[in-house]
Structures are given as structure tokens and as C-alpha cells.
PDB file of C-alpha atoms in Angstrom:
ATOM      1  CA  MET A 224       1.093  10.423   7.432  1.00 75.00           C
ATOM      2  CA  LEU A 225       3.901  12.426   5.868  1.00 89.00           C
ATOM      3  CA  GLU A 226       3.565  15.991   4.633  1.00 96.00           C
ATOM      4  CA  ILE A 227       4.145  15.842   0.874  1.00 97.00           C
ATOM      5  CA  LEU A 228       5.164  19.020  -0.930  1.00 97.00           C
ATOM      6  CA  THR A 229       4.663  19.626  -4.665  1.00 96.00           C
ATOM      7  CA  ASN A 230       6.493  21.738  -7.265  1.00 96.00           C
ATOM      8  CA  GLN A 231       9.811  21.268  -5.483  1.00 98.00           C
ATOM      9  CA  GLU A 232      13.246  21.785  -7.017  1.00 97.00           C
ATOM     10  CA  ILE A 233      16.828  20.975  -6.070  1.00 97.00           C
ATOM     11  CA  ILE A 234      19.957  22.087  -7.876  1.00 97.00           C
ATOM     12  CA  PHE A 235      23.637  21.511  -7.164  1.00 97.00           C
ATOM     13  CA  GLY A 236      26.672  22.346  -9.256  1.00 96.00           C
ATOM     14  CA  ASN A 237      29.949  20.408  -9.550  1.00 97.00           C
ATOM     15  CA  VAL A 238      28.620  16.996  -8.584  1.00 98.00           C
ATOM     16  CA  VAL A 239      30.670  13.804  -8.401  1.00 97.00           C
ATOM     17  CA  SER A 240      28.707  10.675  -9.297  1.00 97.00           C
ATOM     18  CA  TYR A 241      29.396   7.006  -8.699  1.00 97.00           C
ATOM     19  CA  ARG A 242      26.974   4.438 -10.104  1.00 97.00           C
ATOM     20  CA  GLY A 243      27.328   0.739  -9.517  1.00 96.00           C
ATOM     21  CA  LYS A 244      25.874  -2.428  -8.068  1.00 96.00           C
ATOM     22  CA  ILE A 245      26.441  -2.257  -4.344  1.00 95.00           C
ATOM     23  CA  LYS A 246      25.627  -4.878  -1.722  1.00 92.00           C
ATOM     24  CA  GLN A 247      23.841  -3.423   1.274  1.00 85.00           C
ATOM     25  CA  SER A 248      26.755  -4.477   3.490  1.00 87.00           C
ATOM     26  CA  GLN A 249      29.228  -2.634   1.213  1.00 92.00           C
ATOM     27  CA  PHE A 250      27.508   0.765   1.079  1.00 89.00           C
ATOM     28  CA  ASN A 251      29.488   2.444   3.883  1.00 87.00           C
ATOM     29  CA  GLY A 252      32.752   1.153   2.392  1.00 93.00           C
ATOM     30  CA  VAL A 253      31.898   2.466  -1.084  1.00 94.00           C
ATOM     31  CA  LEU A 254      30.937   5.831   0.393  1.00 92.00           C
ATOM     32  CA  THR A 255      34.129   5.980   2.486  1.00 91.00           C
ATOM     33  CA  ARG A 256      36.276   5.231  -0.611  1.00 94.00           C
ATOM     34  CA  MET A 257      34.474   7.939  -2.560  1.00 94.00           C
ATOM     35  CA  ILE A 258      35.108  10.491   0.194  1.00 92.00           C
ATOM     36  CA  LYS A 259      38.793   9.489   0.417  1.00 94.00           C
ATOM     37  CA  VAL A 260      39.182   9.929  -3.367  1.00 94.00           C
ATOM     38  CA  LEU A 261      37.761  13.445  -3.077  1.00 94.00           C
ATOM     39  CA  GLU A 262      39.900  14.299  -0.046  1.00 92.00           C
ATOM     40  CA  GLY A 263      42.963  13.116  -1.987  1.00 93.00           C
ATOM     41  CA  MET A 264      42.058  15.518  -4.796  1.00 94.00           C
ATOM     42  CA  ASN A 265      41.896  18.488  -2.398  1.00 93.00           C
ATOM     43  CA  VAL A 266      38.218  19.293  -2.920  1.00 95.00           C
ATOM     44  CA  ASN A 267      35.588  20.199  -0.364  1.00 92.00           C
ATOM     45  CA  LYS A 268      32.074  18.842  -0.106  1.00 93.00           C
ATOM     46  CA  GLU A 269      29.601  21.616  -0.953  1.00 93.00           C
ATOM     47  CA  GLY A 270      26.231  20.073  -0.219  1.00 93.00           C
ATOM     48  CA  PRO A 271      24.430  17.003   1.044  1.00 94.00           C
ATOM     49  CA  LEU A 272      25.004  13.412   0.039  1.00 94.00           C
ATOM     50  CA  ILE A 273      22.385  12.299  -2.507  1.00 96.00           C
ATOM     51  CA  THR A 274      21.523   8.715  -3.450  1.00 96.00           C
ATOM     52  CA  THR A 275      19.081   7.072  -5.808  1.00 96.00           C
ATOM     53  CA  THR A 276      18.344   3.411  -6.461  1.00 95.00           C
ATOM     54  CA  PHE A 277      17.452   2.178  -9.934  1.00 96.00           C
ATOM     55  CA  ASN A 278      16.975  -1.518  -9.155  1.00 95.00           C
ATOM     56  CA  VAL A 279      17.311  -4.033  -6.324  1.00 92.00           C
ATOM     57  CA  GLU A 280      18.053  -7.710  -6.766  1.00 92.00           C
ATOM     58  CA  SER A 281      18.636 -10.532  -4.327  1.00 89.00           C
ATOM     59  CA  VAL A 282      21.921 -12.371  -4.564  1.00 85.00           C
ATOM     60  CA  GLY A 283      22.013 -15.221  -2.098  1.00 86.00           C
ATOM     61  CA  ASP A 284      20.837 -13.790   1.193  1.00 87.00           C
ATOM     62  CA  GLU A 285      21.797 -10.194   0.436  1.00 88.00           C
ATOM     63  CA  SER A 286      20.252  -7.307  -1.499  1.00 89.00           C
ATOM     64  CA  VAL A 287      22.300  -5.751  -4.295  1.00 93.00           C
ATOM     65  CA  PHE A 288      21.390  -2.183  -5.263  1.00 94.00           C
ATOM     66  CA  ASP A 289      21.962  -0.624  -8.675  1.00 97.00           C
ATOM     67  CA  MET A 290      22.447   2.843  -7.282  1.00 97.00           C
ATOM     68  CA  GLU A 291      24.013   6.222  -7.819  1.00 98.00           C
ATOM     69  CA  ILE A 292      25.780   8.232  -5.136  1.00 97.00           C
ATOM     70  CA  LEU A 293      26.119  11.975  -5.754  1.00 98.00           C
ATOM     71  CA  ILE A 294      28.318  14.408  -3.815  1.00 97.00           C
ATOM     72  CA  PRO A 295      28.386  18.145  -4.619  1.00 97.00           C
ATOM     73  CA  ILE A 296      31.914  19.609  -4.424  1.00 97.00           C
ATOM     74  CA  ASP A 297      33.456  23.077  -4.554  1.00 95.00           C
ATOM     75  CA  LYS A 298      35.137  22.970  -7.985  1.00 94.00           C
ATOM     76  CA  LYS A 299      35.377  21.210 -11.323  1.00 95.00           C
ATOM     77  CA  ILE A 300      37.901  18.348 -11.362  1.00 94.00           C
ATOM     78  CA  GLU A 301      39.089  15.428 -13.467  1.00 94.00           C
ATOM     79  CA  LEU A 302      38.047  12.201 -11.783  1.00 95.00           C
ATOM     80  CA  PRO A 303      39.543   8.719 -11.754  1.00 94.00           C
ATOM     81  CA  LYS A 304      37.881   5.909 -13.684  1.00 94.00           C
ATOM     82  CA  GLY A 305      34.576   4.829 -12.186  1.00 94.00           C
ATOM     83  CA  TYR A 306      33.482   8.340 -11.240  1.00 97.00           C
ATOM     84  CA  VAL A 307      31.631  10.890 -13.385  1.00 97.00           C
ATOM     85  CA  PHE A 308      31.673  14.671 -13.013  1.00 97.00           C
ATOM     86  CA  LYS A 309      28.332  16.415 -13.573  1.00 97.00           C
ATOM     87  CA  GLU A 310      28.421  20.192 -13.926  1.00 97.00           C
ATOM     88  CA  VAL A 311      24.816  20.456 -12.733  1.00 97.00           C
ATOM     89  CA  PHE A 312      22.383  18.151 -10.980  1.00 97.00           C
ATOM     90  CA  HIS A 313      18.937  19.727 -11.319  1.00 97.00           C
ATOM     91  CA  LEU A 314      15.646  18.103 -10.380  1.00 96.00           C
ATOM     92  CA  VAL A 315      12.521  20.161 -11.106  1.00 96.00           C
ATOM     93  CA  ASN A 316       8.771  19.756 -10.633  1.00 96.00           C
ATOM     94  CA  ALA A 317       9.260  17.185  -7.907  1.00 98.00           C
ATOM     95  CA  ILE A 318       7.213  16.012  -4.974  1.00 98.00           C
ATOM     96  CA  SER A 319       9.131  15.719  -1.728  1.00 98.00           C
ATOM     97  CA  THR A 320       8.848  14.830   1.910  1.00 98.00           C
ATOM     98  CA  ARG A 321      11.155  14.769   4.927  1.00 97.00           C
ATOM     99  CA  TYR A 322      11.890  11.548   6.799  1.00 96.00           C
ATOM    100  CA  ILE A 323      13.816  11.259  10.055  1.00 93.00           C
ATOM    101  CA  GLY A 324      14.864   7.752  11.013  1.00 89.00           C
ATOM    102  CA  ASP A 325      16.630   4.572  10.055  1.00 85.00           C
ATOM    103  CA  PRO A 326      16.978   4.271   6.251  1.00 81.00           C
ATOM    104  CA  VAL A 327      15.289   0.858   6.556  1.00 83.00           C
ATOM    105  CA  GLY A 328      12.036   2.814   7.019  1.00 90.00           C
ATOM    106  CA  LEU A 329      12.404   4.545   3.656  1.00 92.00           C
ATOM    107  CA  GLN A 330      10.303   1.875   1.932  1.00 92.00           C
ATOM    108  CA  ASN A 331       7.252   3.142   3.844  1.00 95.00           C
ATOM    109  CA  VAL A 332       8.087   6.699   2.695  1.00 96.00           C
ATOM    110  CA  TYR A 333       8.326   5.514  -0.918  1.00 96.00           C
ATOM    111  CA  ASN A 334       4.989   3.710  -0.564  1.00 95.00           C
ATOM    112  CA  GLN A 335       3.316   6.897   0.702  1.00 96.00           C
ATOM    113  CA  LEU A 336       4.824   8.940  -2.153  1.00 97.00           C
ATOM    114  CA  ILE A 337       3.662   6.334  -4.689  1.00 97.00           C
ATOM    115  CA  GLY A 338       0.172   6.456  -3.155  1.00 96.00           C
ATOM    116  CA  PHE A 339       0.178  10.266  -3.469  1.00 97.00           C
ATOM    117  CA  ILE A 340       1.275   9.994  -7.110  1.00 97.00           C
ATOM    118  CA  SER A 341      -1.487   7.466  -7.814  1.00 96.00           C
ATOM    119  CA  ARG A 342      -4.257   9.396  -6.007  1.00 96.00           C
ATOM    120  CA  ASN A 343      -3.349  12.591  -7.837  1.00 95.00           C
ATOM    121  CA  LYS A 344      -2.917  10.868 -11.223  1.00 95.00           C
ATOM    122  CA  LEU A 345       0.673  12.085 -11.545  1.00 96.00           C
ATOM    123  CA  GLN A 346       3.389  10.534 -13.700  1.00 96.00           C
ATOM    124  CA  PRO A 347       6.822  10.047 -12.088  1.00 97.00           C
ATOM    125  CA  ILE A 348       9.769  10.676 -14.422  1.00 96.00           C
ATOM    126  CA  THR A 349      12.659   9.934 -12.045  1.00 97.00           C
ATOM    127  CA  THR A 350      13.558   7.459  -9.373  1.00 97.00           C
ATOM    128  CA  ALA A 351      13.362   8.648  -5.763  1.00 97.00           C
ATOM    129  CA  TYR A 352      16.347  10.803  -4.788  1.00 98.00           C
ATOM    130  CA  ASN A 353      17.361  10.696  -1.120  1.00 96.00           C
ATOM    131  CA  VAL A 354      19.014  13.916   0.047  1.00 96.00           C
ATOM    132  CA  TYR A 355      20.779  13.308   3.376  1.00 93.00           C
ATOM    133  CA  ILE A 356      20.515  16.606   5.237  1.00 92.00           C
ATOM    134  CA  ASN A 357      22.805  15.422   8.063  1.00 88.00           C
ATOM    135  CA  ASP A 358      24.901  13.002   6.035  1.00 76.00           C
ATOM    136  CA  THR A 359      27.534  12.522   8.740  1.00 72.00           C
ATOM    137  CA  SER A 360      24.882  10.416  10.495  1.00 64.00           C
ATOM    138  CA  PHE A 361      26.171   7.421   8.495  1.00 62.00           C
ATOM    139  CA  PHE A 362      29.359   7.462  10.503  1.00 65.00           C
ATOM    140  CA  ASN A 363      28.364   8.648  13.973  1.00 74.00           C
ATOM    141  CA  GLY A 364      25.152   6.810  14.783  1.00 75.00           C
ATOM    142  CA  GLU A 365      22.673   9.710  14.544  1.00 80.00           C
ATOM    143  CA  LEU A 366      19.243   9.266  13.006  1.00 87.00           C
ATOM    144  CA  PRO A 367      19.479  10.559   9.447  1.00 89.00           C
ATOM    145  CA  VAL A 368      17.303  13.423   8.204  1.00 93.00           C
ATOM    146  CA  ILE A 369      16.405  12.547   4.610  1.00 94.00           C
ATOM    147  CA  ASP A 370      14.482  14.628   2.099  1.00 97.00           C
ATOM    148  CA  VAL A 371      13.040  12.346  -0.587  1.00 98.00           C
ATOM    149  CA  TYR A 372      12.299  13.782  -4.051  1.00 98.00           C
ATOM    150  CA  ILE A 373      10.587  12.239  -7.087  1.00 98.00           C
ATOM    151  CA  GLY A 374      10.474  14.183 -10.349  1.00 97.00           C
ATOM    152  CA  ILE A 375       6.976  14.472 -11.841  1.00 97.00           C
ATOM    153  CA  ASN A 376       6.004  14.963 -15.488  1.00 96.00           C
ATOM    154  CA  PRO A 377       4.690  18.548 -15.705  1.00 91.00           C
ATOM    155  CA  SER A 378       2.338  17.628 -18.567  1.00 86.00           C
ATOM    156  CA  LYS A 379      -1.202  16.649 -17.622  1.00 70.00           C
ATOM    157  CA  ILE A 380      -2.107  13.127 -18.654  1.00 57.00           C
TER     158      ILE A 380
END
């Protein structure tokens, strides 16, 4: 059973966003391209990689994710087409938990968070945001440390 925290908040300034439909097999390539774009613009990463998935569909034998990838950087910049600059990414009144392991196991984490939301009669107002605490794990084979956040409606239902 995961420890689930309430009334959590995350905030990052100067965030680069990419949203698109990404096949599971293409994720690392999309992320690598995004990092190369930022390196080419002489900016530094200023926080953890953040992802969220809005929808999943099956195309043939592969899953396609409608997802957003967010990377905090050190300054405001003009971005090439396909990327969006967000001055602030701020998630408030969230529940969160920490997961260490293969991202394939995240579905179990989501299920536990959904169960917590249901048991406590809460109303989610965002998708789950995955904050990769050791985001270099994608490229060097370490087990990722992922904090998962879901924004909750502060009004009582």
C-alpha cells in the first residue's frame, strides 16, 4: 500500500511543453529530440521531467498516448513550432505518492490513487502528473523515482 499525501502543491516556472500522440516505442525518441532542441537553444534544465497522459488508444498492436511532456528551464525563450512555453506550471490541492520502479507499474499506482479518491469522496480535476525525480533514469537503466500528483477539487461535494 502506498503512502498518499494530501494538500500537495508543485510549481515550476519557465516550462517547455510538448503535447502529441506518441507511440510507446517512440517516447524516448520524442524526449531525446525535445532535449536536443533545448540544448540547441542554449538553455539549462531547471527541474524534473513531468509527463501526463490524457488518453490511450490501441493502434494495431501498439498503444498510442495523447500526452504532454513538460521540462522546466532556466529562462524564457521563443520555441519552434510544436512546442509551447508556459511561464508557470502550478498544481495545487493535489494528492500525491512516490513510486520507485518500472513505469509499467504506474497503472497500479493510478488504481490506488483512484481508490483513495473514491473512498474519500474526492473529485479529481486534473489527469495524473508524473514527476520524474531522477529523470536521467530513462537513459541509463536506473529504476525511476516518480512522484505522481492528481489535482483535487477543493470544494466539498
